[in-house]
mmCIF file of C-alpha atoms in Angstrom:
data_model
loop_
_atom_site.group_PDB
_atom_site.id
_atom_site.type_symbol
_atom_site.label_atom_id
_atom_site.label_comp_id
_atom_site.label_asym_id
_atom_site.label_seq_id
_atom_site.Cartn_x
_atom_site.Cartn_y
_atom_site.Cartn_z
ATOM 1 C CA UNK E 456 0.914 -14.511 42.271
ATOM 2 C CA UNK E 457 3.559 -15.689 39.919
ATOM 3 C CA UNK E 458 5.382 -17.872 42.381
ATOM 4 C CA UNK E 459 2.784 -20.565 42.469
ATOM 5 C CA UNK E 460 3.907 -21.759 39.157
ATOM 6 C CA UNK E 461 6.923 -22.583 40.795
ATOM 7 C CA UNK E 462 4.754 -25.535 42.549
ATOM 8 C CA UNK E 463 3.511 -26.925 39.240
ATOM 9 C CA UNK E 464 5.415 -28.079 35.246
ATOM 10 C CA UNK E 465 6.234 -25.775 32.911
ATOM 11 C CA UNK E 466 2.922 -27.697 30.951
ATOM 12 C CA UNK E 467 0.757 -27.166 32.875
ATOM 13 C CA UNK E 468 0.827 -23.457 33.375
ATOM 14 C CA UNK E 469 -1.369 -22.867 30.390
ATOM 15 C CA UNK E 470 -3.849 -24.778 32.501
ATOM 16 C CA UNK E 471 -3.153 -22.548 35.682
ATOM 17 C CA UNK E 472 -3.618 -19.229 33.522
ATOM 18 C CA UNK E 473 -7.220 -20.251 33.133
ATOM 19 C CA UNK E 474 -7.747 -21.117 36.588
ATOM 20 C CA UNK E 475 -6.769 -17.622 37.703
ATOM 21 C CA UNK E 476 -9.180 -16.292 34.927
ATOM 22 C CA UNK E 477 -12.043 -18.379 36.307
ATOM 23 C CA UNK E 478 -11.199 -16.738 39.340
ATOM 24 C CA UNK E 479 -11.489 -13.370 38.476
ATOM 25 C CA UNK E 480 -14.444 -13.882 36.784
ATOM 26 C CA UNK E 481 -15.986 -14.974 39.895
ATOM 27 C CA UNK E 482 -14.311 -12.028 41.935
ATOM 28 C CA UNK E 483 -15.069 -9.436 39.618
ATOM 29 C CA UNK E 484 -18.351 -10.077 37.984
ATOM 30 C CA UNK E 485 -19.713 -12.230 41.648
ATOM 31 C CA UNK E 486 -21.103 -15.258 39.549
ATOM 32 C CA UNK E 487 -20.857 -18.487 39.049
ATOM 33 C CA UNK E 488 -18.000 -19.898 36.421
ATOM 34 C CA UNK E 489 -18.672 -23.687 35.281
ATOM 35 C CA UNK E 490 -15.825 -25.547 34.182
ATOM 36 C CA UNK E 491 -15.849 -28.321 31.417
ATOM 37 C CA UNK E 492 -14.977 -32.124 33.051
ATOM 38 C CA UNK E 493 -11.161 -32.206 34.456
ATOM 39 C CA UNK E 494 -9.735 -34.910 34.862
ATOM 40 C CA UNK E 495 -7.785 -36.021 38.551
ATOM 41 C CA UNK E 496 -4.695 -33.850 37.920
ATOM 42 C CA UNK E 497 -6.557 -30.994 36.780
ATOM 43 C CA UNK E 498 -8.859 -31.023 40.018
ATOM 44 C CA UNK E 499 -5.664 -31.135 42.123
ATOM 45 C CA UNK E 500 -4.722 -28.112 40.376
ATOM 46 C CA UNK E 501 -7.633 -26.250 40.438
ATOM 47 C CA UNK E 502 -8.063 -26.761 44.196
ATOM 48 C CA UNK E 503 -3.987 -25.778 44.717
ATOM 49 C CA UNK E 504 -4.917 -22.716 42.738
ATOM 50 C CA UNK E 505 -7.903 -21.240 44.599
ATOM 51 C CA UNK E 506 -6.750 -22.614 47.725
ATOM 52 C CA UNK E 507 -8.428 -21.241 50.547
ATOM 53 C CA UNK E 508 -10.098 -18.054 49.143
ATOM 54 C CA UNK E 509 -12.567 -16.429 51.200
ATOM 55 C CA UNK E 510 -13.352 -14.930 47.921
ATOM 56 C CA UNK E 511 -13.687 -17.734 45.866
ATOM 57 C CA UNK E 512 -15.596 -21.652 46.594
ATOM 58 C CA UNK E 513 -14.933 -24.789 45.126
ATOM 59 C CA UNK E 514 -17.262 -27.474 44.324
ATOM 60 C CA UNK E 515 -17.036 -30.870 42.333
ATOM 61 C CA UNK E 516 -19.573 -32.991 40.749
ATOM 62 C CA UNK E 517 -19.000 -36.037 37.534
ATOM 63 C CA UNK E 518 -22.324 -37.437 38.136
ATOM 64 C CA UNK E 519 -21.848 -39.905 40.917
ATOM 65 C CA UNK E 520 -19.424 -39.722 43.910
ATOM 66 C CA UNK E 521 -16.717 -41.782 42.665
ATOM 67 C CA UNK E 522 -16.558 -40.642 39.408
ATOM 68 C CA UNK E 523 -12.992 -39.953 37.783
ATOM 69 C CA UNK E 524 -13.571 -36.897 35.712
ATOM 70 C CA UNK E 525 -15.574 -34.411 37.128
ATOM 71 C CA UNK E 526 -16.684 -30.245 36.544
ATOM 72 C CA UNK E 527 -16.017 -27.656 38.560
ATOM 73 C CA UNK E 528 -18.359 -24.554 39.788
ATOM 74 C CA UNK E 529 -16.396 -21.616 41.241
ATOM 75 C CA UNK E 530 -18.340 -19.422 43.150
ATOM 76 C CA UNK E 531 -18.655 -16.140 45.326
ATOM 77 C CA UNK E 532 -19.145 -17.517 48.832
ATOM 78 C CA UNK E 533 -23.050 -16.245 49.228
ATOM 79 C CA UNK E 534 -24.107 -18.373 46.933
ATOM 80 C CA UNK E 535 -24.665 -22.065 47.091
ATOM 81 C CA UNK E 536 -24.407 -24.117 43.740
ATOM 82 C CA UNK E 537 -27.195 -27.466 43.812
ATOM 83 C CA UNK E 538 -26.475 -30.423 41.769
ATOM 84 C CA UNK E 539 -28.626 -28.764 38.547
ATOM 85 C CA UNK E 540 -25.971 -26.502 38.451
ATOM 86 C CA UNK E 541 -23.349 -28.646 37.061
ATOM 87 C CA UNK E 542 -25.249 -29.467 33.943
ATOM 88 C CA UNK E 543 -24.955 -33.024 33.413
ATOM 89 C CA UNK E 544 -26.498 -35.468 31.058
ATOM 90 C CA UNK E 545 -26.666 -38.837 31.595
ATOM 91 C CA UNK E 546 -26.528 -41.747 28.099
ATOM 92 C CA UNK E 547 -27.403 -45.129 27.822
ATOM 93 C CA UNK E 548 -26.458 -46.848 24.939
ATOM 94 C CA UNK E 549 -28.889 -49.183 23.244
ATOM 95 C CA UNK E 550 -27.289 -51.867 21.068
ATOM 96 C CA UNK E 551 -27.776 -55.481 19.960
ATOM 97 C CA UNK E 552 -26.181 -56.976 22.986
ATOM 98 C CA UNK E 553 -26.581 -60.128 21.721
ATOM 99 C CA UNK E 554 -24.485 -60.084 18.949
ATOM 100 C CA UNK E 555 -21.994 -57.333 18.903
ATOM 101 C CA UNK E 556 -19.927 -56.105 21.846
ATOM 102 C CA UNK E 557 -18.836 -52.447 22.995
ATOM 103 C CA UNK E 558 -15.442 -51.667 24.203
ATOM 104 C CA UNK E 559 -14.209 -48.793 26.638
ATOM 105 C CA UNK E 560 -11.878 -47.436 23.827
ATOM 106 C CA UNK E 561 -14.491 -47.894 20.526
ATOM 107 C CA UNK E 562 -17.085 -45.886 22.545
ATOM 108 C CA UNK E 563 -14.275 -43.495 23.235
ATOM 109 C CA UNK E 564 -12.932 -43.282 20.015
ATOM 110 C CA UNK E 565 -16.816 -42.406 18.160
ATOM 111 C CA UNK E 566 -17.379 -39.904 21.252
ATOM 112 C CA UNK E 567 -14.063 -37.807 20.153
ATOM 113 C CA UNK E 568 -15.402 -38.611 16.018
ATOM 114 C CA UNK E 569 -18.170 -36.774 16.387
ATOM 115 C CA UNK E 570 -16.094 -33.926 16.520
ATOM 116 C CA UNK E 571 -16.476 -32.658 20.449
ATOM 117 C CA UNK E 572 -13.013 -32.333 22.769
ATOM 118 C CA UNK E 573 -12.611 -34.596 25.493
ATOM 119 C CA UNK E 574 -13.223 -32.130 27.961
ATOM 120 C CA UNK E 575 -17.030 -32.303 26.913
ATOM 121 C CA UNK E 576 -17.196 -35.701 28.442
ATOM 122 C CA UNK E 577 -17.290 -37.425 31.973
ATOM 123 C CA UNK E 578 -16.546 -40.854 32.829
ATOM 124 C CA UNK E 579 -17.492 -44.146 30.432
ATOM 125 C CA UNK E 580 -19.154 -46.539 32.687
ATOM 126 C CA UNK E 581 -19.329 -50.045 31.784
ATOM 127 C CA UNK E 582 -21.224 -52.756 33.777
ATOM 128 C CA UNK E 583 -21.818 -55.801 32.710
ATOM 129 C CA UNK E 584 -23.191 -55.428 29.222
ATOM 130 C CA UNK E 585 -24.440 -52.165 30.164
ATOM 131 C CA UNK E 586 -22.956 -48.856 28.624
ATOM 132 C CA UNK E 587 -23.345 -45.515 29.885
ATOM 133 C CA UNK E 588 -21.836 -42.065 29.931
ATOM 134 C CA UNK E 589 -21.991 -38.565 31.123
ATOM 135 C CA UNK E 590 -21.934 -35.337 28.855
ATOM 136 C CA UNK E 591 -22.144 -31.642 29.582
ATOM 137 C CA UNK E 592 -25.677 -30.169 28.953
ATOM 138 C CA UNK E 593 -24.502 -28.306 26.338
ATOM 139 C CA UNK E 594 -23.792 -31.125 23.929
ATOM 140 C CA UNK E 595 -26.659 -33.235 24.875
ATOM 141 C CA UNK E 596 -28.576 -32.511 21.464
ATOM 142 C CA UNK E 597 -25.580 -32.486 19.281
ATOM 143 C CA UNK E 598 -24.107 -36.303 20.848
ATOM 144 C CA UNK E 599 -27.570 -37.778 20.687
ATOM 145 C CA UNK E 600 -28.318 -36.673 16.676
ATOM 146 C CA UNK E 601 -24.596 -37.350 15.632
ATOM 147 C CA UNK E 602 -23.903 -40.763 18.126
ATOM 148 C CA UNK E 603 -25.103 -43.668 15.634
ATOM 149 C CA UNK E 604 -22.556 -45.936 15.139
ATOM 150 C CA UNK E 605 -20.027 -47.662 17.943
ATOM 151 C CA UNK E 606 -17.492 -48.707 15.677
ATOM 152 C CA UNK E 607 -19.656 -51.024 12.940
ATOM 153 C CA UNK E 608 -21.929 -51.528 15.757
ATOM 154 C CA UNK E 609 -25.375 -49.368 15.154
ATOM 155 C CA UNK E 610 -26.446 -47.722 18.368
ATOM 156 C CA UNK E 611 -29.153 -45.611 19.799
ATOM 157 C CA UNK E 612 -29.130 -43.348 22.842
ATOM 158 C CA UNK E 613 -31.250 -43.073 25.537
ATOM 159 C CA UNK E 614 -31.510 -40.415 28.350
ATOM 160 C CA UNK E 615 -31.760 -41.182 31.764
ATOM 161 C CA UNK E 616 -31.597 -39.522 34.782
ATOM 162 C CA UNK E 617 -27.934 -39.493 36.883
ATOM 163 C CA UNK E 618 -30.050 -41.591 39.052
ATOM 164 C CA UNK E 619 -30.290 -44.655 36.910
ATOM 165 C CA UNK E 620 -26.344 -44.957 36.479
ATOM 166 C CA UNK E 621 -25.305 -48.459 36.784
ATOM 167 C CA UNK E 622 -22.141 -47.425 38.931
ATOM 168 C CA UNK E 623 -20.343 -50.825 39.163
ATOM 169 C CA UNK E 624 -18.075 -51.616 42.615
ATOM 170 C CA UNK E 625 -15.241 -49.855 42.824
ATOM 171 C CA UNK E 626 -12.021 -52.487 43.652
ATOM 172 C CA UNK E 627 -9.125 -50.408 43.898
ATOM 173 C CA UNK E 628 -5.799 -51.507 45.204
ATOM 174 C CA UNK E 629 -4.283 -48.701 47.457
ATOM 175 C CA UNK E 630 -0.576 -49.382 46.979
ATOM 176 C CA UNK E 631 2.046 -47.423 49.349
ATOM 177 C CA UNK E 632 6.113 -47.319 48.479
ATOM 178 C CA UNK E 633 9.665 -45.496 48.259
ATOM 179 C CA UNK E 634 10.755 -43.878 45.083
ATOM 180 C CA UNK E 635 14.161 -42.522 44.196
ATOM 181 C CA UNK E 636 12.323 -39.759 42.764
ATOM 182 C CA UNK E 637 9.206 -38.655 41.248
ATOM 183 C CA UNK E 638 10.733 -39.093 37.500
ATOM 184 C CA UNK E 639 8.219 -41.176 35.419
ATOM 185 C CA UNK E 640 10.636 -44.312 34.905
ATOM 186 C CA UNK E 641 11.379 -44.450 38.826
ATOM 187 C CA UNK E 642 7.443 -44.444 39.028
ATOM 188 C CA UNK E 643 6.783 -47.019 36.146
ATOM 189 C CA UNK E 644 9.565 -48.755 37.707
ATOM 190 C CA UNK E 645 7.353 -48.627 41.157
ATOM 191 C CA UNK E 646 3.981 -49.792 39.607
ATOM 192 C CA UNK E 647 5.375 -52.521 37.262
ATOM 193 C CA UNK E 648 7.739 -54.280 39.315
ATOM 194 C CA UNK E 649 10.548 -54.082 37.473
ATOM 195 C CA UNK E 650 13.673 -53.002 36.777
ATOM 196 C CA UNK E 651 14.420 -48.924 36.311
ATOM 197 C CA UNK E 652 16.069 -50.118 33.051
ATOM 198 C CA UNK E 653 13.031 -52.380 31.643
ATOM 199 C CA UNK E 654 11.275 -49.322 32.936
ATOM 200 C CA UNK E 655 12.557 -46.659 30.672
ATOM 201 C CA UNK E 656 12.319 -49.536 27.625
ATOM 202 C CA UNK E 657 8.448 -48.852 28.347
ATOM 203 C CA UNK E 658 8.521 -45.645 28.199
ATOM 204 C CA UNK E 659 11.060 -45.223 25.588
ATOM 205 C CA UNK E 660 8.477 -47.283 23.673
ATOM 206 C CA UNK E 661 5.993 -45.376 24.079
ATOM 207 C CA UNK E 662 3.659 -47.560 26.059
ATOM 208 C CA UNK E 663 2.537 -45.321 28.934
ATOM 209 C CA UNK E 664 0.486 -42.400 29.270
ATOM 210 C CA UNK E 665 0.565 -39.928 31.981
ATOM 211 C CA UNK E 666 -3.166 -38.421 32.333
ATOM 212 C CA UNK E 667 -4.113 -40.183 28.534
ATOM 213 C CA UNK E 668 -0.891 -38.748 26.532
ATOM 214 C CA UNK E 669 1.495 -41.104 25.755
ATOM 215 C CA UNK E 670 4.925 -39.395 27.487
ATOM 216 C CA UNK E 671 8.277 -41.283 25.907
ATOM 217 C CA UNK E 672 10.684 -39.005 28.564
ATOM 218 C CA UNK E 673 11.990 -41.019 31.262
ATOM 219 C CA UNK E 674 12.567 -38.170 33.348
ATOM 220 C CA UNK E 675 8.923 -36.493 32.864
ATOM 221 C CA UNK E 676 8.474 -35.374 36.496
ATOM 222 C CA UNK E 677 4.758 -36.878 38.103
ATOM 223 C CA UNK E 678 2.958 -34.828 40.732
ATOM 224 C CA UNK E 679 0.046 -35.577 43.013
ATOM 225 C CA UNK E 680 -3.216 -36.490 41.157
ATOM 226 C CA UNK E 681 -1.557 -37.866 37.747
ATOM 227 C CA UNK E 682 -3.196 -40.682 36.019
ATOM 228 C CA UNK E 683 -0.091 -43.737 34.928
ATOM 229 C CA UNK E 684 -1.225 -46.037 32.572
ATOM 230 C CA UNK E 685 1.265 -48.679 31.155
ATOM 231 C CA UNK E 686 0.054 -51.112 28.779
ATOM 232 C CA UNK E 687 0.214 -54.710 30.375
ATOM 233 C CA UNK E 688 0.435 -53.257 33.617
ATOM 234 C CA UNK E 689 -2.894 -51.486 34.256
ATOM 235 C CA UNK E 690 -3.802 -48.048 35.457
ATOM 236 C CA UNK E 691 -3.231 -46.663 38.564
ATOM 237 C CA UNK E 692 -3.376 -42.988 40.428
ATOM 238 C CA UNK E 693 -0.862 -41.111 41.968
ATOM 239 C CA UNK E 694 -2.704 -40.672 44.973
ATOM 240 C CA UNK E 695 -0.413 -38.882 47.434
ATOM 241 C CA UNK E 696 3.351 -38.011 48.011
ATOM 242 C CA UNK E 697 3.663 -37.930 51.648
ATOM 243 C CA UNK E 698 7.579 -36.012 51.294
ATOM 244 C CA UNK E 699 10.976 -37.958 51.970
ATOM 245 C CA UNK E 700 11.983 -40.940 54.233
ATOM 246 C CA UNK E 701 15.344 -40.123 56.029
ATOM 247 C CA UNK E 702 17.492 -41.467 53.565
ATOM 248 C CA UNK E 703 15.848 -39.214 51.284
ATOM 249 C CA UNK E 704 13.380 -41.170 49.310
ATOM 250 C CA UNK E 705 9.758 -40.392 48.193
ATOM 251 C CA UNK E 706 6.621 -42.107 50.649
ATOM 252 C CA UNK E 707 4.272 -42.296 47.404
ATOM 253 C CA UNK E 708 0.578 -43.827 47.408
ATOM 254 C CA UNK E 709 -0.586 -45.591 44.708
ATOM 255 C CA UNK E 710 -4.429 -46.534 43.906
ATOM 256 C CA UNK E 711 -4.486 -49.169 40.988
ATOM 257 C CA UNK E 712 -7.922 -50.567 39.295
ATOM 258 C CA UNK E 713 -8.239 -53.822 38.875
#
């Protein structure tokens, strides 16, 4: 079992630790284990790690089908999780609509001060001047007593049912190239357009985030799943690394929002 964090970085086998102890919950006490939201990378993982068990099932849910971050139910395979199972809540945010505006970060930013990890939360979804979210069950109470303010802006929630999510179209850019290698400046360099040099300037600089943390080492290895964000450039998903071209370059796929 310990060679299969020889497929993943030496960061991320924290993460990999708890997937093998979700397991053997599931194995060894034959329930259901619920997972707070993951984000893409983490989902890649967790499906690398429990692979094909005949022991062990894997399902996803974040609310609506294309949603970003999403929980995870492991499960004995007699049993067959339903959607109630993943315990999600569903927000709308009230606000003067009129006269004050919302932003993706500000509604992220008063989420994480009320004091709850990140992990607590699915995806932010903004359309038109509508502004939703998705929470764990768990939470529901606390976010909707401690959730007043957006910033300056005075807010009230308002539950609704995943039903009544205002899911917005998805246009997404699939993007396919060559890489040098899977460092994060020959990537950057990929996304941007630019030079490997300008590319490590970015980074150097601190303007790009792997999976929302800022990375400043050029040579921070990617994998399948990872979320790049560089600021002026836009966000885009690792989507696939299809292995080497003859003269020994990575096939990557790329899906950028617009």
């Amino acid at each position: 079992m310990s060679d299969i964090y020889q497929h993943f970085r030496k960061d991320e086998e924290p993460f990999i630790d708890q997937v093998l102890e979700w397991k053997r919950i599931v194995t060894e006490q034959y329930r259901m284990k619920l997972t707070d939201f993951l984000d893409p990378r983490e989902q890649v993982i967790v499906t690398s790690v429990i692979g094909r068990s005949d022991e062990v099932k894997l399902a996803f849910c974040g609310g609506y089908p294309e949603a970003e971050r999403k929980r995870a139910v492991l499960y004995p395979e007699y049993i067959e999780p339903d959607a109630e199972d993943f315990q999600l809540q569903a927000w709308e945010v009230a606000y003067p609509e009129k006269f004050a505006s919302i932003e993706h970060r500000e509604l992220l930013g008063s989420l994480m001060g009320i004091g709850l990890k990140r992990q607590k939360f699915g995806d932010l979804i903004f359309s038109g001047e509508t502004r939703q979210f998705i929470c764990s069950e768990d939470v529901a109470d606390f976010v909707f007593s401690q959730l007043t303010h957006v910033g300056r802006v005075k807010v009230s929630l308002e539950k609704i049912p995943l039903s009544k999510l205002k899911i917005p179209e998805q246009d997404v850019e699939m993007r396919d190239d060559t890489v040098s290698s899977l460092r994060l400046d020959a990537l950057c360099s990929s996304v941007s357009r630019q030079s490997r040099q300008k590319a490590q300037t970015l980074v150097k600089n601190g303007l790009v985030k792997v999976n929302w943390k800022m990375v400043d080492d050029p040579s921070y290895s990617l994998a399948e799943g990872d979320m790049l964000s560089v600021r002026g450039f836009g966000r885009f998903t690792l989507k696939s690394i299809e292995g080497k071209t003859k003269k020994g370059k990575w096939r990557v796929t790329f899906a950028k929002q617009k």
